[in-house]
PDB file of C-alpha atoms in Angstrom:
ATOM      1  CA  MET Q  24      43.279   1.451 -47.149  1.00 48.00           C
ATOM      2  CA  ILE Q  25      44.288  -2.340 -47.181  1.00 47.00           C
ATOM      3  CA  ASN Q  26      45.491  -2.284 -50.490  1.00 50.00           C
ATOM      4  CA  PHE Q  27      47.606   0.504 -49.867  1.00 48.00           C
ATOM      5  CA  PHE Q  28      49.495  -0.765 -47.116  1.00 47.00           C
ATOM      6  CA  ARG Q  29      49.516  -3.911 -48.890  1.00 53.00           C
ATOM      7  CA  LYS Q  30      51.504  -2.283 -51.778  1.00 54.00           C
ATOM      8  CA  ILE Q  31      53.981  -0.418 -49.080  1.00 50.00           C
ATOM      9  CA  ARG Q  32      54.782  -4.142 -47.802  1.00 50.00           C
ATOM     10  CA  GLN Q  33      55.348  -5.541 -50.906  1.00 53.00           C
ATOM     11  CA  LYS Q  34      57.409  -2.604 -52.312  1.00 53.00           C
ATOM     12  CA  LEU Q  35      59.531  -2.835 -49.418  1.00 46.00           C
ATOM     13  CA  LEU Q  36      60.113  -6.366 -49.419  1.00 47.00           C
ATOM     14  CA  SER Q  37      60.779  -6.208 -53.268  1.00 55.00           C
ATOM     15  CA  GLU Q  38      63.558  -3.691 -52.418  1.00 53.00           C
ATOM     16  CA  ASN Q  39      65.254  -5.835 -49.692  1.00 50.00           C
ATOM     17  CA  GLN Q  40      64.599  -3.325 -47.163  1.00 52.00           C
ATOM     18  CA  PHE Q  41      63.953  -5.883 -44.510  1.00 49.00           C
ATOM     19  CA  SER Q  42      64.569  -3.332 -41.592  1.00 55.00           C
ATOM     20  CA  LYS Q  43      62.357  -0.707 -43.029  1.00 52.00           C
ATOM     21  CA  TYR Q  44      59.696  -3.533 -43.765  1.00 47.00           C
ATOM     22  CA  LEU Q  45      59.848  -4.940 -39.801  1.00 53.00           C
ATOM     23  CA  LEU Q  46      59.891  -1.297 -38.557  1.00 52.00           C
ATOM     24  CA  TYR Q  47      56.748  -0.477 -40.861  1.00 49.00           C
ATOM     25  CA  ALA Q  48      55.102  -3.854 -40.202  1.00 56.00           C
ATOM     26  CA  THR Q  49      55.661  -2.781 -36.334  1.00 63.00           C
ATOM     27  CA  GLY Q  50      54.229   0.435 -36.571  1.00 58.00           C
ATOM     28  CA  GLU Q  51      51.062  -1.273 -38.189  1.00 60.00           C
ATOM     29  CA  ILE Q  52      50.694  -3.906 -36.053  1.00 63.00           C
ATOM     30  CA  PHE Q  53      50.504  -0.770 -33.081  1.00 64.00           C
ATOM     31  CA  LEU Q  54      47.855   0.837 -35.005  1.00 61.00           C
ATOM     32  CA  VAL Q  55      46.044  -1.912 -35.327  1.00 63.00           C
ATOM     33  CA  VAL Q  56      46.141  -2.464 -31.832  1.00 66.00           C
ATOM     34  CA  ILE Q  57      45.359   1.327 -31.119  1.00 71.00           C
ATOM     35  CA  GLY Q  58      42.027   0.829 -32.833  1.00 65.00           C
ATOM     36  CA  ILE Q  59      41.036  -2.241 -31.388  1.00 67.00           C
ATOM     37  CA  LEU Q  60      41.376  -0.629 -28.111  1.00 66.00           C
ATOM     38  CA  ILE Q  61      39.619   2.389 -28.988  1.00 68.00           C
ATOM     39  CA  ALA Q  62      36.834   0.195 -30.263  1.00 60.00           C
ATOM     40  CA  LEU Q  63      36.769  -1.409 -27.270  1.00 63.00           C
ATOM     41  CA  SER Q  64      36.946   1.543 -25.211  1.00 64.00           C
ATOM     42  CA  ILE Q  65      33.999   3.290 -27.232  1.00 62.00           C
ATOM     43  CA  ASN Q  66      31.989  -0.231 -26.683  1.00 60.00           C
ATOM     44  CA  ASN Q  67      32.475   0.142 -22.968  1.00 58.00           C
ATOM     45  CA  TRP Q  68      31.818   3.638 -23.000  1.00 63.00           C
ATOM     46  CA  ASN Q  69      28.191   3.009 -24.640  1.00 64.00           C
ATOM     47  CA  GLU Q  70      27.800   0.017 -22.386  1.00 69.00           C
ATOM     48  CA  GLU Q  71      28.399   2.214 -19.318  1.00 70.00           C
ATOM     49  CA  LYS Q  72      26.309   4.713 -20.548  1.00 75.00           C
ATOM     50  CA  LYS Q  73      23.351   1.749 -21.166  1.00 80.00           C
ATOM     51  CA  ASN Q  74      23.792   1.334 -17.207  1.00 76.00           C
ATOM     52  CA  ARG Q  75      23.806   4.320 -15.919  1.00 83.00           C
ATOM     53  CA  ILE Q  76      20.535   4.986 -17.794  1.00 84.00           C
ATOM     54  CA  LYS Q  77      19.162   1.552 -16.431  1.00 87.00           C
ATOM     55  CA  GLU Q  78      20.363   2.453 -12.551  1.00 87.00           C
ATOM     56  CA  LYS Q  79      18.600   6.051 -13.015  1.00 90.00           C
ATOM     57  CA  ILE Q  80      15.089   4.238 -14.274  1.00 89.00           C
ATOM     58  CA  ILE Q  81      15.630   1.946 -11.091  1.00 89.00           C
ATOM     59  CA  LEU Q  82      16.002   4.390  -8.338  1.00 91.00           C
ATOM     60  CA  GLU Q  83      13.071   6.658  -9.812  1.00 91.00           C
ATOM     61  CA  THR Q  84      11.442   3.825  -9.576  1.00 91.00           C
ATOM     62  CA  ILE Q  85      11.922   2.553  -6.151  1.00 92.00           C
ATOM     63  CA  ILE Q  86      11.554   6.223  -4.686  1.00 93.00           C
ATOM     64  CA  SER Q  87       8.267   6.869  -6.335  1.00 93.00           C
ATOM     65  CA  ASP Q  88       7.418   3.392  -4.574  1.00 94.00           C
ATOM     66  CA  LEU Q  89       8.683   4.673  -1.238  1.00 95.00           C
ATOM     67  CA  LYS Q  90       6.690   8.009  -2.168  1.00 95.00           C
ATOM     68  CA  THR Q  91       3.264   6.093  -2.130  1.00 95.00           C
ATOM     69  CA  ASN Q  92       4.478   4.202   0.940  1.00 95.00           C
ATOM     70  CA  LYS Q  93       5.260   7.162   2.997  1.00 96.00           C
ATOM     71  CA  GLU Q  94       1.491   8.579   2.242  1.00 96.00           C
ATOM     72  CA  LEU Q  95      -0.022   5.099   3.300  1.00 96.00           C
ATOM     73  CA  ILE Q  96       2.138   4.955   6.459  1.00 96.00           C
ATOM     74  CA  GLU Q  97       1.089   8.335   7.343  1.00 96.00           C
ATOM     75  CA  GLU Q  98      -2.593   7.585   6.860  1.00 95.00           C
ATOM     76  CA  GLY Q  99      -1.961   4.385   9.144  1.00 94.00           C
ATOM     77  CA  PHE Q 100      -0.403   6.225  12.031  1.00 95.00           C
ATOM     78  CA  ILE Q 101      -3.878   8.138  11.784  1.00 94.00           C
ATOM     79  CA  ASP Q 102      -5.807   4.729  11.357  1.00 93.00           C
ATOM     80  CA  TYR Q 103      -4.116   3.445  14.088  1.00 93.00           C
ATOM     81  CA  GLU Q 104      -4.842   6.202  16.410  1.00 93.00           C
ATOM     82  CA  GLU Q 105      -8.588   5.592  15.772  1.00 92.00           C
ATOM     83  CA  ARG Q 106      -8.485   1.928  16.205  1.00 91.00           C
ATOM     84  CA  MET Q 107      -6.633   2.061  19.680  1.00 92.00           C
ATOM     85  CA  ASN Q 108      -9.288   4.886  20.459  1.00 93.00           C
ATOM     86  CA  LEU Q 109     -12.282   2.683  19.476  1.00 92.00           C
ATOM     87  CA  SER Q 110     -10.656  -0.406  21.426  1.00 92.00           C
ATOM     88  CA  GLU Q 111     -10.046   1.340  24.681  1.00 93.00           C
ATOM     89  CA  ASP Q 112     -13.708   2.971  24.434  1.00 92.00           C
ATOM     90  CA  MET Q 113     -15.166  -0.552  23.539  1.00 92.00           C
ATOM     91  CA  ALA Q 114     -12.863  -2.645  26.563  1.00 91.00           C
ATOM     92  CA  ASN Q 115     -13.906   0.376  29.224  1.00 91.00           C
ATOM     93  CA  LEU Q 116     -17.728  -0.734  28.469  1.00 90.00           C
ATOM     94  CA  PHE Q 117     -17.272  -4.567  29.834  1.00 91.00           C
ATOM     95  CA  GLY Q 118     -18.219  -5.404  33.031  1.00 84.00           C
ATOM     96  CA  LYS Q 119     -20.555  -2.479  33.440  1.00 80.00           C
ATOM     97  CA  GLU Q 120     -23.820  -0.815  32.373  1.00 81.00           C
ATOM     98  CA  HIS Q 121     -22.717   2.296  31.182  1.00 80.00           C
ATOM     99  CA  TYR Q 122     -23.367   1.079  27.912  1.00 82.00           C
ATOM    100  CA  LYS Q 123     -27.319   1.701  28.786  1.00 84.00           C
ATOM    101  CA  LYS Q 124     -26.850   5.574  28.935  1.00 84.00           C
ATOM    102  CA  ASN Q 125     -26.364   5.814  25.016  1.00 85.00           C
ATOM    103  CA  LEU Q 126     -27.192   2.829  23.147  1.00 85.00           C
ATOM    104  CA  VAL Q 127     -26.612   4.863  19.822  1.00 85.00           C
ATOM    105  CA  LEU Q 128     -23.466   5.673  20.914  1.00 88.00           C
ATOM    106  CA  THR Q 129     -22.730   2.450  22.274  1.00 89.00           C
ATOM    107  CA  ASP Q 130     -23.727   0.558  18.593  1.00 88.00           C
ATOM    108  CA  SER Q 131     -21.630   3.104  17.026  1.00 89.00           C
ATOM    109  CA  ILE Q 132     -18.577   1.924  18.873  1.00 91.00           C
ATOM    110  CA  ILE Q 133     -19.311  -1.857  18.638  1.00 90.00           C
ATOM    111  CA  TYR Q 134     -19.717  -1.181  15.043  1.00 89.00           C
ATOM    112  CA  TRP Q 135     -16.381   0.884  14.376  1.00 91.00           C
ATOM    113  CA  SER Q 136     -14.390  -1.189  16.636  1.00 91.00           C
ATOM    114  CA  ALA Q 137     -15.005  -4.337  14.804  1.00 91.00           C
ATOM    115  CA  GLU Q 138     -13.900  -2.878  11.660  1.00 90.00           C
ATOM    116  CA  TYR Q 139     -10.260  -3.638  10.081  1.00 89.00           C
ATOM    117  CA  THR Q 140      -8.518  -1.937   7.193  1.00 88.00           C
ATOM    118  CA  ALA Q 141      -5.051  -3.493   5.925  1.00 87.00           C
ATOM    119  CA  ILE Q 142      -2.315  -1.032   5.022  1.00 89.00           C
ATOM    120  CA  GLU Q 143      -1.313  -2.136   1.299  1.00 90.00           C
ATOM    121  CA  LEU Q 144       2.315  -1.117   1.265  1.00 92.00           C
ATOM    122  CA  ILE Q 145       4.212  -1.379  -1.989  1.00 88.00           C
ATOM    123  CA  ASN Q 146       7.194  -3.851  -2.074  1.00 86.00           C
ATOM    124  CA  THR Q 147       7.281  -5.759  -5.146  1.00 85.00           C
ATOM    125  CA  SER Q 148       9.901  -3.645  -6.779  1.00 85.00           C
ATOM    126  CA  ILE Q 149      12.141  -3.191  -4.152  1.00 86.00           C
ATOM    127  CA  ILE Q 150      12.326  -7.014  -3.804  1.00 85.00           C
ATOM    128  CA  SER Q 151      12.465  -7.632  -7.344  1.00 86.00           C
ATOM    129  CA  LEU Q 152      15.611  -5.660  -7.502  1.00 82.00           C
ATOM    130  CA  ALA Q 153      17.330  -7.107  -4.188  1.00 80.00           C
ATOM    131  CA  THR Q 154      16.863 -10.741  -5.504  1.00 80.00           C
ATOM    132  CA  SER Q 155      18.309  -9.880  -8.976  1.00 82.00           C
ATOM    133  CA  ASP Q 156      21.719  -9.036 -10.746  1.00 82.00           C
ATOM    134  CA  ARG Q 157      19.981  -5.838 -11.329  1.00 85.00           C
ATOM    135  CA  LEU Q 158      20.944  -4.427  -7.950  1.00 84.00           C
ATOM    136  CA  GLU Q 159      24.402  -4.712  -8.921  1.00 86.00           C
ATOM    137  CA  LEU Q 160      23.685  -1.588 -11.444  1.00 85.00           C
ATOM    138  CA  LEU Q 161      23.636   0.879  -8.574  1.00 87.00           C
ATOM    139  CA  GLN Q 162      27.425   1.836  -7.721  1.00 87.00           C
ATOM    140  CA  ASN Q 163      26.975   2.865  -4.241  1.00 89.00           C
ATOM    141  CA  GLU Q 164      27.472  -0.261  -2.139  1.00 91.00           C
ATOM    142  CA  MET Q 165      25.920   1.331   1.180  1.00 92.00           C
ATOM    143  CA  LEU Q 166      22.687   2.273  -0.826  1.00 92.00           C
ATOM    144  CA  GLN Q 167      22.785  -1.249  -2.136  1.00 91.00           C
ATOM    145  CA  LYS Q 168      22.375  -2.466   1.565  1.00 92.00           C
ATOM    146  CA  GLN Q 169      19.494  -0.293   2.481  1.00 93.00           C
ATOM    147  CA  ILE Q 170      17.292  -1.514  -0.468  1.00 92.00           C
ATOM    148  CA  VAL Q 171      18.171  -5.278   0.367  1.00 92.00           C
ATOM    149  CA  ARG Q 172      17.263  -4.502   4.280  1.00 93.00           C
ATOM    150  CA  TYR Q 173      14.012  -2.478   3.469  1.00 94.00           C
ATOM    151  CA  PRO Q 174      12.067  -5.392   2.955  1.00 93.00           C
ATOM    152  CA  THR Q 175      12.836  -6.740   5.999  1.00 94.00           C
ATOM    153  CA  TYR Q 176      11.035  -3.875   7.849  1.00 95.00           C
ATOM    154  CA  ILE Q 177       7.963  -4.225   5.756  1.00 95.00           C
ATOM    155  CA  GLU Q 178       7.866  -8.303   6.872  1.00 94.00           C
ATOM    156  CA  LEU Q 179       8.415  -7.350  10.481  1.00 95.00           C
ATOM    157  CA  TYR Q 180       5.482  -5.030  10.274  1.00 96.00           C
ATOM    158  CA  LYS Q 181       3.214  -7.284   8.657  1.00 95.00           C
ATOM    159  CA  GLU Q 182       3.723 -10.601  10.759  1.00 95.00           C
ATOM    160  CA  ARG Q 183       2.634  -7.937  13.827  1.00 95.00           C
ATOM    161  CA  GLU Q 184      -0.586  -6.699  11.761  1.00 95.00           C
ATOM    162  CA  ASP Q 185      -1.723 -10.221  10.568  1.00 96.00           C
ATOM    163  CA  VAL Q 186      -1.665 -10.608  14.196  1.00 96.00           C
ATOM    164  CA  VAL Q 187      -4.194  -7.984  14.299  1.00 96.00           C
ATOM    165  CA  ARG Q 188      -6.481  -9.095  11.705  1.00 95.00           C
ATOM    166  CA  SER Q 189      -6.681 -12.612  13.017  1.00 96.00           C
ATOM    167  CA  ILE Q 190      -7.843 -11.094  16.245  1.00 96.00           C
ATOM    168  CA  VAL Q 191     -10.666  -9.084  14.625  1.00 96.00           C
ATOM    169  CA  ILE Q 192     -11.985 -11.061  11.968  1.00 95.00           C
ATOM    170  CA  ASN Q 193     -11.806 -14.472  13.533  1.00 96.00           C
ATOM    171  CA  GLU Q 194     -12.326 -13.687  17.584  1.00 95.00           C
ATOM    172  CA  ILE Q 195     -14.011 -10.138  18.019  1.00 95.00           C
ATOM    173  CA  ARG Q 196     -16.625 -10.156  14.797  1.00 93.00           C
ATOM    174  CA  PRO Q 197     -17.660 -13.820  16.008  1.00 93.00           C
ATOM    175  CA  ASN Q 198     -18.339 -12.917  19.360  1.00 92.00           C
ATOM    176  CA  ILE Q 199     -20.061  -9.594  18.416  1.00 92.00           C
ATOM    177  CA  GLU Q 200     -22.485 -11.488  15.719  1.00 90.00           C
ATOM    178  CA  LYS Q 201     -23.061 -14.133  18.630  1.00 90.00           C
ATOM    179  CA  HIS Q 202     -24.572 -11.298  21.028  1.00 90.00           C
ATOM    180  CA  ILE Q 203     -25.659  -8.635  18.627  1.00 89.00           C
ATOM    181  CA  SER Q 204     -27.969  -8.370  15.621  1.00 85.00           C
ATOM    182  CA  MET Q 205     -26.318  -6.290  12.408  1.00 80.00           C
ATOM    183  CA  GLN Q 206     -29.932  -6.352  11.028  1.00 79.00           C
ATOM    184  CA  LYS Q 207     -30.324  -2.670  12.432  1.00 73.00           C
ATOM    185  CA  TRP Q 208     -27.222  -1.412  11.026  1.00 72.00           C
ATOM    186  CA  TRP Q 209     -28.261  -1.936   7.727  1.00 74.00           C
ATOM    187  CA  ASN Q 210     -32.001  -0.658   8.325  1.00 76.00           C
ATOM    188  CA  ILE Q 211     -33.286  -3.987   8.161  1.00 79.00           C
ATOM    189  CA  PRO Q 212     -36.428  -4.559  10.729  1.00 79.00           C
ATOM    190  CA  GLU Q 213     -34.672  -6.934  13.146  1.00 75.00           C
ATOM    191  CA  SER Q 214     -35.605 -10.487  13.573  1.00 80.00           C
ATOM    192  CA  PHE Q 215     -33.468 -11.444  16.004  1.00 82.00           C
ATOM    193  CA  LYS Q 216     -32.961  -9.354  19.913  1.00 85.00           C
ATOM    194  CA  SER Q 217     -29.763  -7.918  20.722  1.00 86.00           C
ATOM    195  CA  ASP Q 218     -28.467  -8.957  24.112  1.00 90.00           C
ATOM    196  CA  TYR Q 219     -25.931  -6.041  24.967  1.00 90.00           C
ATOM    197  CA  SER Q 220     -25.673  -7.800  28.805  1.00 91.00           C
ATOM    198  CA  GLU Q 221     -24.652 -10.830  27.246  1.00 92.00           C
ATOM    199  CA  LEU Q 222     -21.849  -9.142  25.022  1.00 91.00           C
ATOM    200  CA  PHE Q 223     -20.557  -6.899  27.888  1.00 91.00           C
ATOM    201  CA  ASP Q 224     -20.234  -9.908  30.150  1.00 92.00           C
ATOM    202  CA  ASP Q 225     -18.160 -11.966  27.753  1.00 93.00           C
ATOM    203  CA  ARG Q 226     -14.702 -12.167  29.336  1.00 93.00           C
ATOM    204  CA  LYS Q 227     -12.966 -13.570  26.254  1.00 94.00           C
ATOM    205  CA  LEU Q 228     -14.308 -10.827  23.932  1.00 94.00           C
ATOM    206  CA  SER Q 229     -13.199  -8.662  26.668  1.00 94.00           C
ATOM    207  CA  ASN Q 230      -9.894  -9.860  26.647  1.00 95.00           C
ATOM    208  CA  ASN Q 231     -10.091 -10.234  22.689  1.00 95.00           C
ATOM    209  CA  TYR Q 232     -10.066  -6.045  23.086  1.00 95.00           C
ATOM    210  CA  LEU Q 233      -7.077  -5.863  25.277  1.00 95.00           C
ATOM    211  CA  ASN Q 234      -5.155  -8.026  22.837  1.00 95.00           C
ATOM    212  CA  ARG Q 235      -6.148  -5.887  20.337  1.00 95.00           C
ATOM    213  CA  LEU Q 236      -4.953  -2.827  22.021  1.00 94.00           C
ATOM    214  CA  PHE Q 237      -1.505  -4.723  22.860  1.00 95.00           C
ATOM    215  CA  GLN Q 238      -0.716  -6.126  19.123  1.00 95.00           C
ATOM    216  CA  THR Q 239      -2.181  -2.692  17.648  1.00 95.00           C
ATOM    217  CA  LYS Q 240       0.469  -1.164  19.759  1.00 95.00           C
ATOM    218  CA  ASP Q 241       3.336  -2.863  18.792  1.00 96.00           C
ATOM    219  CA  ALA Q 242       2.253  -2.612  14.915  1.00 96.00           C
ATOM    220  CA  GLU Q 243       2.407   0.824  15.694  1.00 96.00           C
ATOM    221  CA  ILE Q 244       6.346   0.540  17.016  1.00 96.00           C
ATOM    222  CA  ARG Q 245       7.179  -1.358  13.644  1.00 96.00           C
ATOM    223  CA  LEU Q 246       5.492   0.889  11.406  1.00 97.00           C
ATOM    224  CA  GLU Q 247       7.558   3.709  13.053  1.00 97.00           C
ATOM    225  CA  LYS Q 248      10.429   1.891  12.242  1.00 97.00           C
ATOM    226  CA  LEU Q 249       9.450   1.377   9.114  1.00 97.00           C
ATOM    227  CA  ASN Q 250       8.409   4.800   8.363  1.00 97.00           C
ATOM    228  CA  ILE Q 251      12.330   5.912   9.860  1.00 97.00           C
ATOM    229  CA  ALA Q 252      13.690   3.133   7.077  1.00 96.00           C
ATOM    230  CA  ASN Q 253      11.491   4.707   4.665  1.00 96.00           C
ATOM    231  CA  ASP Q 254      12.613   8.318   5.300  1.00 97.00           C
ATOM    232  CA  SER Q 255      16.151   7.108   5.449  1.00 96.00           C
ATOM    233  CA  LEU Q 256      16.223   5.368   1.957  1.00 96.00           C
ATOM    234  CA  ILE Q 257      14.414   8.100   0.368  1.00 96.00           C
ATOM    235  CA  SER Q 258      16.803  10.507   1.735  1.00 96.00           C
ATOM    236  CA  ALA Q 259      19.885   8.430   0.463  1.00 95.00           C
ATOM    237  CA  ILE Q 260      18.309   8.058  -3.271  1.00 94.00           C
ATOM    238  CA  ASN Q 261      17.681  11.804  -3.872  1.00 94.00           C
ATOM    239  CA  ILE Q 262      21.464  12.126  -2.589  1.00 92.00           C
ATOM    240  CA  GLU Q 263      22.901   9.564  -5.168  1.00 91.00           C
ATOM    241  CA  MET Q 264      20.475  11.198  -7.967  1.00 89.00           C
ATOM    242  CA  GLN Q 265      21.729  14.487  -7.310  1.00 90.00           C
ATOM    243  CA  ASP Q 266      25.350  13.669  -7.263  1.00 87.00           C
ATOM    244  CA  ARG Q 267      25.257  11.189 -10.053  1.00 81.00           C
ATOM    245  CA  PHE Q 268      22.956  12.526 -12.490  1.00 79.00           C
ATOM    246  CA  ASN Q 269      22.307  16.199 -12.341  1.00 74.00           C
TER     247      ASN Q 269
END
């Protein structure tokens, strides 16, 4: 093809057809430019196609994590209700002798009110996206902002939940262990006598349970805000997926 065009140029020059040569050269340059533009356009189209595939994978990964978090949040609400009920039951036993009416029930309340289970929310994929250049692959700027804000809701919730955990681990459990032998809970013959009277006269322990109630209620409020943000982001991603990829 190159030899063909070269022969045409040489023939026009040899015949002193300079004006035709200029016209031909201009046309040849025009064809080259058009070819380059077409090649660039095809390359850009391929690159854009690759980016859209990456974008879809990112959104699918995030929504999978959000749906997992939704399940964990719902379980968390159930757990919080049980925690607060047990803490209230325990708080109502202090300064009184109600515990004597049913020691089996009292032991159960003491044991379960000192339990703690954390909600392990998934956050790594969203944080990784929010702090990297990959965020720019998402074409919806409002969706970008929602994704960047989402980890803040988790951090605010975790801050309060860490306070609750500290109360249980560092305050409630050591004080219970000071007064109550846990051997019987594991069907081990008791080497030490449990002192329920001292336990339920412990003002500090009573205040620990009341503080746990207060902090747990605040953690529940923060979890509800996280739940709203989680639902909102799931909805926004679903709409984006339907509009862009269906």
